XYZ file of C-alpha atoms in Angstrom:
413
model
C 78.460 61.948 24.381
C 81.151 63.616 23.433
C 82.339 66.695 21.109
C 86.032 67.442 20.206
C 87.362 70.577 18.467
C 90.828 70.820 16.763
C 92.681 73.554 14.261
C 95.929 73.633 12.755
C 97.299 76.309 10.344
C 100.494 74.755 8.021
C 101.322 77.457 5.141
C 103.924 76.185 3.091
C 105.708 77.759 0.240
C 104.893 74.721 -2.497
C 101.688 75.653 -4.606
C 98.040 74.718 -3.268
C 96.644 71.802 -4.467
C 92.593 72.512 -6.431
C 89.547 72.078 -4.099
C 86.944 69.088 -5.443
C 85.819 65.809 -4.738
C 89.240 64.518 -5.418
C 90.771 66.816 -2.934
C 87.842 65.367 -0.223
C 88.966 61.930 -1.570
C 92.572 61.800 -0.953
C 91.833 63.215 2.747
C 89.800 60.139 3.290
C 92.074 57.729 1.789
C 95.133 59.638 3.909
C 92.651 59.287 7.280
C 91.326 55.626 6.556
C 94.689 54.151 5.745
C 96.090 55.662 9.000
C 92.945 53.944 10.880
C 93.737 50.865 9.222
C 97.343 51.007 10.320
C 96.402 51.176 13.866
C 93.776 48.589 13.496
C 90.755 50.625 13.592
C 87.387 50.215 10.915
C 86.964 52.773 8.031
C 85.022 55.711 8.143
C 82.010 56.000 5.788
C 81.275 59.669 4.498
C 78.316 60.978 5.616
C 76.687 63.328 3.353
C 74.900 65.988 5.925
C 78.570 65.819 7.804
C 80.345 66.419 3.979
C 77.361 69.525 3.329
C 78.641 71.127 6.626
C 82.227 70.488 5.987
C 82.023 72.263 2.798
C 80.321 75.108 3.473
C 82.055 75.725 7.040
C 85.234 75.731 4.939
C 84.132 78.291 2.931
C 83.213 80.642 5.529
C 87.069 80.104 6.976
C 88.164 81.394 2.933
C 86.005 84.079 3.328
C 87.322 85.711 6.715
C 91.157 84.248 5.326
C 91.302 82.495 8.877
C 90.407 78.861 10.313
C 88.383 78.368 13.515
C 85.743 75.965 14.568
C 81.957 75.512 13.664
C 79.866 75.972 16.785
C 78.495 72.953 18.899
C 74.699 73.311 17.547
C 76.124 73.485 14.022
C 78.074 70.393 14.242
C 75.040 68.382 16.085
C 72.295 69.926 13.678
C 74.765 68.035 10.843
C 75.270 65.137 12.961
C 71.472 64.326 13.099
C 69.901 62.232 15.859
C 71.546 59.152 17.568
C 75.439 60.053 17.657
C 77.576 59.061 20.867
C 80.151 61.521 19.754
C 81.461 64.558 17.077
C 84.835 65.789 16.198
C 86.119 68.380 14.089
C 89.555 68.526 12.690
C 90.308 72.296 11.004
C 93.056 73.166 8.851
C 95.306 75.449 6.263
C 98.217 74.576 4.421
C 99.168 73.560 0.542
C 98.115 69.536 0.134
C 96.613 67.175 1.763
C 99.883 65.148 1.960
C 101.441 67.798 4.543
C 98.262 68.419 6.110
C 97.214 64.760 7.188
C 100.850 64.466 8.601
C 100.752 67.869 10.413
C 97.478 66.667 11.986
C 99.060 63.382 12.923
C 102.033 64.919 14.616
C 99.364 67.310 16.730
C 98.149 64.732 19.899
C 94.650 66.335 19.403
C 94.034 65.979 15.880
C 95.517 62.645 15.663
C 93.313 61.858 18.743
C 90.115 62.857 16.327
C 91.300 60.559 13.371
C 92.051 57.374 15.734
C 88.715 58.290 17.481
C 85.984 56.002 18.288
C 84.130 57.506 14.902
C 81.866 55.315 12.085
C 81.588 58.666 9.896
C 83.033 61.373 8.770
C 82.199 64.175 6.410
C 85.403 66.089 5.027
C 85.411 69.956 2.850
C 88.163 71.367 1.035
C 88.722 74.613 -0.851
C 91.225 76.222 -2.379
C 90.153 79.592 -3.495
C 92.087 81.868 -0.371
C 95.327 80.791 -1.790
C 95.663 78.431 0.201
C 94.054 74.843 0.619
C 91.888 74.763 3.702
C 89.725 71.674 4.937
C 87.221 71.099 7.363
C 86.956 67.098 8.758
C 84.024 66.476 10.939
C 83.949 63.078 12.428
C 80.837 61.279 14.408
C 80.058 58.027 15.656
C 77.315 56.458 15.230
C 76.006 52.958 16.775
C 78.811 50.322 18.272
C 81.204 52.228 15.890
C 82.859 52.652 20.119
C 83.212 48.986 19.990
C 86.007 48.425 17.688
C 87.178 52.072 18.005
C 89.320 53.755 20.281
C 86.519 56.433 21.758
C 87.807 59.825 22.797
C 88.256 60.125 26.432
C 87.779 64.200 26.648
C 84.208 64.481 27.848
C 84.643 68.515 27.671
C 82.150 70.045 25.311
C 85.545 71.323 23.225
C 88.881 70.476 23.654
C 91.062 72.736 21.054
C 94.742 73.325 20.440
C 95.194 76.081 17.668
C 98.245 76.598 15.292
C 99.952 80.234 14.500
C 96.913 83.271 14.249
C 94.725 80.323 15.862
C 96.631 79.958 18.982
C 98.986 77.086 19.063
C 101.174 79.554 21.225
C 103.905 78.071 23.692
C 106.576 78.624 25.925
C 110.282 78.364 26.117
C 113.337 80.013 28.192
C 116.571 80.554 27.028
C 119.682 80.332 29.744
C 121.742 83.532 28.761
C 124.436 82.992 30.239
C 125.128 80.127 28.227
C 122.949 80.415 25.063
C 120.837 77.478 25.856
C 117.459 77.174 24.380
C 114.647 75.014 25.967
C 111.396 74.978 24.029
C 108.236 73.501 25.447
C 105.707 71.618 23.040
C 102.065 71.179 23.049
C 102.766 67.445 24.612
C 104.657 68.464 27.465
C 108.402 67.942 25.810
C 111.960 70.077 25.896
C 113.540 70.653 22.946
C 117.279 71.726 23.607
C 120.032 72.681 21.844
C 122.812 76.137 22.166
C 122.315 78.956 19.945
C 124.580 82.182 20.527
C 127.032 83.801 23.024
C 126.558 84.647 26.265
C 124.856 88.186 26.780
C 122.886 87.612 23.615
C 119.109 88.438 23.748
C 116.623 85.791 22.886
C 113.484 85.940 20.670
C 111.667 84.234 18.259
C 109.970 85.234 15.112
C 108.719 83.302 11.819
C 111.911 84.785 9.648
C 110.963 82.540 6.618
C 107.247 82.492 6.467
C 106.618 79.545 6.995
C 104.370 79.726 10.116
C 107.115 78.491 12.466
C 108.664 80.935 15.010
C 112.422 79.839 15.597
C 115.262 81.972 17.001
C 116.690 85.658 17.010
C 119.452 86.723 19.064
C 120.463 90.599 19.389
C 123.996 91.385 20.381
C 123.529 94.586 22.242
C 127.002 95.608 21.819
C 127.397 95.945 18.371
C 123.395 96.008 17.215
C 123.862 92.845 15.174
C 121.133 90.690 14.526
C 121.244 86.740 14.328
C 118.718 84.691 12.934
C 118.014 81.261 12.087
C 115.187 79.121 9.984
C 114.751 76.064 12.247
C 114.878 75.239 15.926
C 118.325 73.241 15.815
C 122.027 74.414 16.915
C 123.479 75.380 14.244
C 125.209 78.909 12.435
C 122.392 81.793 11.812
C 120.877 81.913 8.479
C 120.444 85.420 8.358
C 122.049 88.430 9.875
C 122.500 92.208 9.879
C 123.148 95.373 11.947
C 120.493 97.357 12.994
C 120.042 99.722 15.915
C 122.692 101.612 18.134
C 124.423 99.453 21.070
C 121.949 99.018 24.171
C 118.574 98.784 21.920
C 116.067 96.335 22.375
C 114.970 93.860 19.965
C 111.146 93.724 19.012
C 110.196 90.896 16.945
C 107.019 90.467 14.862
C 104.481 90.959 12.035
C 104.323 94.567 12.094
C 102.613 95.170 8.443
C 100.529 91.854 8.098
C 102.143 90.658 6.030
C 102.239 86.769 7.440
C 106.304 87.556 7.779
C 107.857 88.578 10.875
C 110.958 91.438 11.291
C 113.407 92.590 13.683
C 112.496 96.503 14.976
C 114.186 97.596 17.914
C 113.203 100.478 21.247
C 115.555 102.446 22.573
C 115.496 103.171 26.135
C 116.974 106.206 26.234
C 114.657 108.022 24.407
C 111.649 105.130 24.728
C 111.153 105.242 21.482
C 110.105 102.334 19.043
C 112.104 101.419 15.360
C 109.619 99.891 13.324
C 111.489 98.057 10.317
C 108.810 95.777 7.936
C 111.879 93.717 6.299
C 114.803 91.435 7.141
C 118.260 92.752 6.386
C 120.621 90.505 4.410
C 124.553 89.794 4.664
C 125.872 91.342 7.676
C 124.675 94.565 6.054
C 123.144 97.742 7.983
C 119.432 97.669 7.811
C 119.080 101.303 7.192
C 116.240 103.554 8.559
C 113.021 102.796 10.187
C 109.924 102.524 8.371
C 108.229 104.034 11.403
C 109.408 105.512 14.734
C 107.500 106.865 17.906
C 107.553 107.511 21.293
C 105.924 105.153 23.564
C 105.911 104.583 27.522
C 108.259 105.511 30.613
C 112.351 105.155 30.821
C 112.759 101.535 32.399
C 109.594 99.926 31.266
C 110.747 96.553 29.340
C 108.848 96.080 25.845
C 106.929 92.701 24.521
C 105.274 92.616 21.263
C 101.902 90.763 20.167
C 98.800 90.951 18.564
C 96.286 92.807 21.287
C 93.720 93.360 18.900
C 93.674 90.567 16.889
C 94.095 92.467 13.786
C 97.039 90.140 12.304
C 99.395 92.833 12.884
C 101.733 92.737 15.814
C 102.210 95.796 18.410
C 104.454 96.870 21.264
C 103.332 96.565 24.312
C 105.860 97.806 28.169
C 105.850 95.726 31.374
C 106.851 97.409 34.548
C 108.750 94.674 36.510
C 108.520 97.295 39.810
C 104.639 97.001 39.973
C 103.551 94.665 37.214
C 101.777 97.074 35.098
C 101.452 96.155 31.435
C 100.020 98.708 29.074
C 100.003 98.574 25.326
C 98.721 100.442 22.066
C 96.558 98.697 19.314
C 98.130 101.191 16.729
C 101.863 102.404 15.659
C 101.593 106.204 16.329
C 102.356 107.827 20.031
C 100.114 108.246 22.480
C 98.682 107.419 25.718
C 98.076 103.776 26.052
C 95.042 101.887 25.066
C 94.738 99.520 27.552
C 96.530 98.686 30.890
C 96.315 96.738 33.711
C 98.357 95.088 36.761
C 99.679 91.152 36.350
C 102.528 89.405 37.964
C 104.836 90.532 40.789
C 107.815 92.184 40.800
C 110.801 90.980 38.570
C 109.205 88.645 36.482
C 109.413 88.272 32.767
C 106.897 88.882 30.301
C 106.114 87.856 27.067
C 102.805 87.095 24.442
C 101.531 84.643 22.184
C 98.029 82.963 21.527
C 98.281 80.120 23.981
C 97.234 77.026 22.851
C 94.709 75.996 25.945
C 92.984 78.961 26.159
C 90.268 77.082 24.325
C 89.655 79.798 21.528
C 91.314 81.861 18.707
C 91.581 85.528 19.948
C 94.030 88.545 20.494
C 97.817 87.587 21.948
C 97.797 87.407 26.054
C 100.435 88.064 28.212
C 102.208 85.251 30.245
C 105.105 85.759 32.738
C 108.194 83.938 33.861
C 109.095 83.633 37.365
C 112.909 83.319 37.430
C 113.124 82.813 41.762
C 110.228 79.948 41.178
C 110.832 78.698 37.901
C 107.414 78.939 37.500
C 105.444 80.375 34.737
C 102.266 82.052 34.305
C 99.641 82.632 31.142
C 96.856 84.757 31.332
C 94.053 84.224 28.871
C 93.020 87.725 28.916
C 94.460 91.285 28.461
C 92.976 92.014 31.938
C 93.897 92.134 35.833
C 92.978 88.649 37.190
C 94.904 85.627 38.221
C 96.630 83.401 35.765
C 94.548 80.859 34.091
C 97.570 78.504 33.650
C 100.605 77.457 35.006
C 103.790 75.317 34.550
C 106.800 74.429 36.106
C 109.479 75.625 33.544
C 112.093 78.207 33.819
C 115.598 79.041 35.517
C 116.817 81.662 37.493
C 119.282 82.778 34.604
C 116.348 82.515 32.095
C 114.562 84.946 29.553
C 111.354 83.640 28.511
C 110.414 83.045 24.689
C 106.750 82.711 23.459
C 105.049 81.591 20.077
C 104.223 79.151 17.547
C 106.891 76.737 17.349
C 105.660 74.600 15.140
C 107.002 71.060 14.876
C 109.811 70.397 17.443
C 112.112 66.858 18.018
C 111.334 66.663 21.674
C 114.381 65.715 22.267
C 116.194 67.250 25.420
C 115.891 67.951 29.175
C 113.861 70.993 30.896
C 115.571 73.551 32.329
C 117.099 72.993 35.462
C 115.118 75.030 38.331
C 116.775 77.137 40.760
């Protein structure tokens, strides 16, 4: 037996579609007709599966997030005699953009073109946003025409943005390369600013998709752009005095991400909660504190898993990472040792880890080209780790969302 688990977030700005039975419907139709193209029988809804699927979904409206039912919930609704259960989770605005977002995703697209007979699928609408619940089982020689999943690990997840669909990337600064690693293992390349710049990513349109920022620490001007392509910056401004640092994230909650900057010289954090707009200053920060020593490097990301992004400080001499859950000065709220000296840090929810939860930290190796994600805010060894990085490098971390694959690694050494 078998049981797979799979989530994917997709906000869009078109409006949400209603939540019925004709919602539920055009899922099926969407998942069947895919089956069919790749030559696999129709599912056949399953009312106990559809009873779960509905009200699962509505407990993901109520908390306003998406994460998985448990593994007795899904086998209560499965019943007796099943050789295996998936569940396919989801948010975004139809079922049209959905079904393709799960069929660009290896591990939701593994679920629908599973060896499955059944399937029982929820939808709602009432959050603002249209989110579904598909749970899929199998059910006597249903593996005998179907392709049966070949995970035999009790859950096998990948999350999108706030449900951890979090990867890596590094950018060559010296040459304003960009190399972004997706879920499936593929580089997508392409140039994006001068040499010097300093790389980050942020979701500057929210639209759940973190593509690139570069800060020009000579002239505080920031460079932004809406999609992970060459190509000129969509929007920029000034902001900051020359030698700042950029800080990218949600720092309000509200689902958008801004620029804010720290100044080493007086370690102090510029929090700014909007974009600025035609080469313009930005003007003042909305809030601004002190926080850590003179030649700690800051990160952002959500420690607390509050939906609101904070700053944490590496210190590349020792490895000590420390961080505060709030925006006001103080002494840190938590802290701990990870990496060795000279690597690069940065956060995100990483996809692998298995389950939704705070931002982590994960460091690049530039001497190796090796780096390292830690699936807990806590001293310990990493719990993953890739090949991928340069020795000019800066690393880049987030939700990427749906990339070309097209392009080579970066070259090692």
């Amino acid at each position: 037996m078998s049981l797979v688990a799979v989530a994917l977030s997709l906000l869009a700005l078109a409006p949400a579609v209603a939540a019925d039975t004709e919602t539920e419907a055009e899922f099926l139709s969407k998942i069947n007709s895919t089956r069919e193209a790749h030559g696999l029988g129709a599912l056949q809804v399953d009312n106990a599966l559809r009873s779960h699927a509905q009200s699962h979904t509505a407990d993901m409206v109520t908390a306003g997030e998406i994460f998985h039912s448990s593994e007795a919930e899904l086998t209560t609704a499965a019943g007796t005699g099943w050789s295996g259960i998936a569940e396919n989770v989801g948010r975004g605005q139809s079922p049209t953009s959905l079904h393709d977002a799960f069929m660009a995703s290896p591990g939701h697209k593994k679920n629908i073109l599973g060896g499955y007979s059944h399937v029982g699928i929820g939808t709602d609408t009432s959050g603002g946003s249209l989110y579904v619940t598909v749970v899929f089982v199998g059910r006597g020689d249903s593996t005998a025409t179907n392709s049966p999943p070949t995970d035999s690990s009790d859950y096998n997840r990948t999350f999108a943005e706030g449900e951890g669909n979090g990867s890596v990337g590094v950018v060559d600064t010296s040459t304003g390369e960009w190399h972004l690693l997706d879920l499936a293992g593929n580089t997508t390349h392409f140039f994006y600013g001068s040499p010097g710049d300093l790389p980050f990513v942020g979701d500057w349109d929210c639209d759940g998709d973190e593509t690139p920022g570069l800060y020009r620490q000579s002239d505080g001007f920031v460079y932004l752009r809406n999609s992970n392509s060459q190509g000129p910056a969509n929007v920029s401004f000034f902001f900051g005095d020359p030698g700042d640092i950029p800080l990218a994230g949600d720092f309000d909650g509200d689902g958008c991400d801004t620029v804010s900057i720290y100044r080493p010289s007086e370690s102090r954090i510029h929090v700014v909660n909007d974009l600025g707009v035609n080469g313009e200053a930005l003007g003042p920060a909305d809030v601004s504190y002190v926080f850590g020593n003179p030649g700690d490097n800051p990160f952002v990301g959500d420690f607390d898993n509050d939906l609101i992004d904070e700053v944490g400080l590496h210190r590349e001499s020792t490895g000590l990472v420390y961080f505060r859950n709030t925006h006001t000065q103080g002494n840190a709220h938590s802290q701990f040792i990870f990496g060795d000296p000279g690597d690069k840090i940065v956060a995100a929810e990483w996809a692998r880890r298995g389950a939704p939860g705070p931002e982590t930290v994960g460091l690049l190796r530039p001497s190796t080209s090796k780096i390292f994600l830690r699936y807990t805010n806590t001293q310990g060894n990493a719990n993953e780790t890739l090949t991928y990085g340069m020795t000019t490098g800066l690393p880049v971390a987030g939700d990427f969302g749906l990339l070309t694959g097209v392009g080579t690694p970066p070259p090692p050494g």
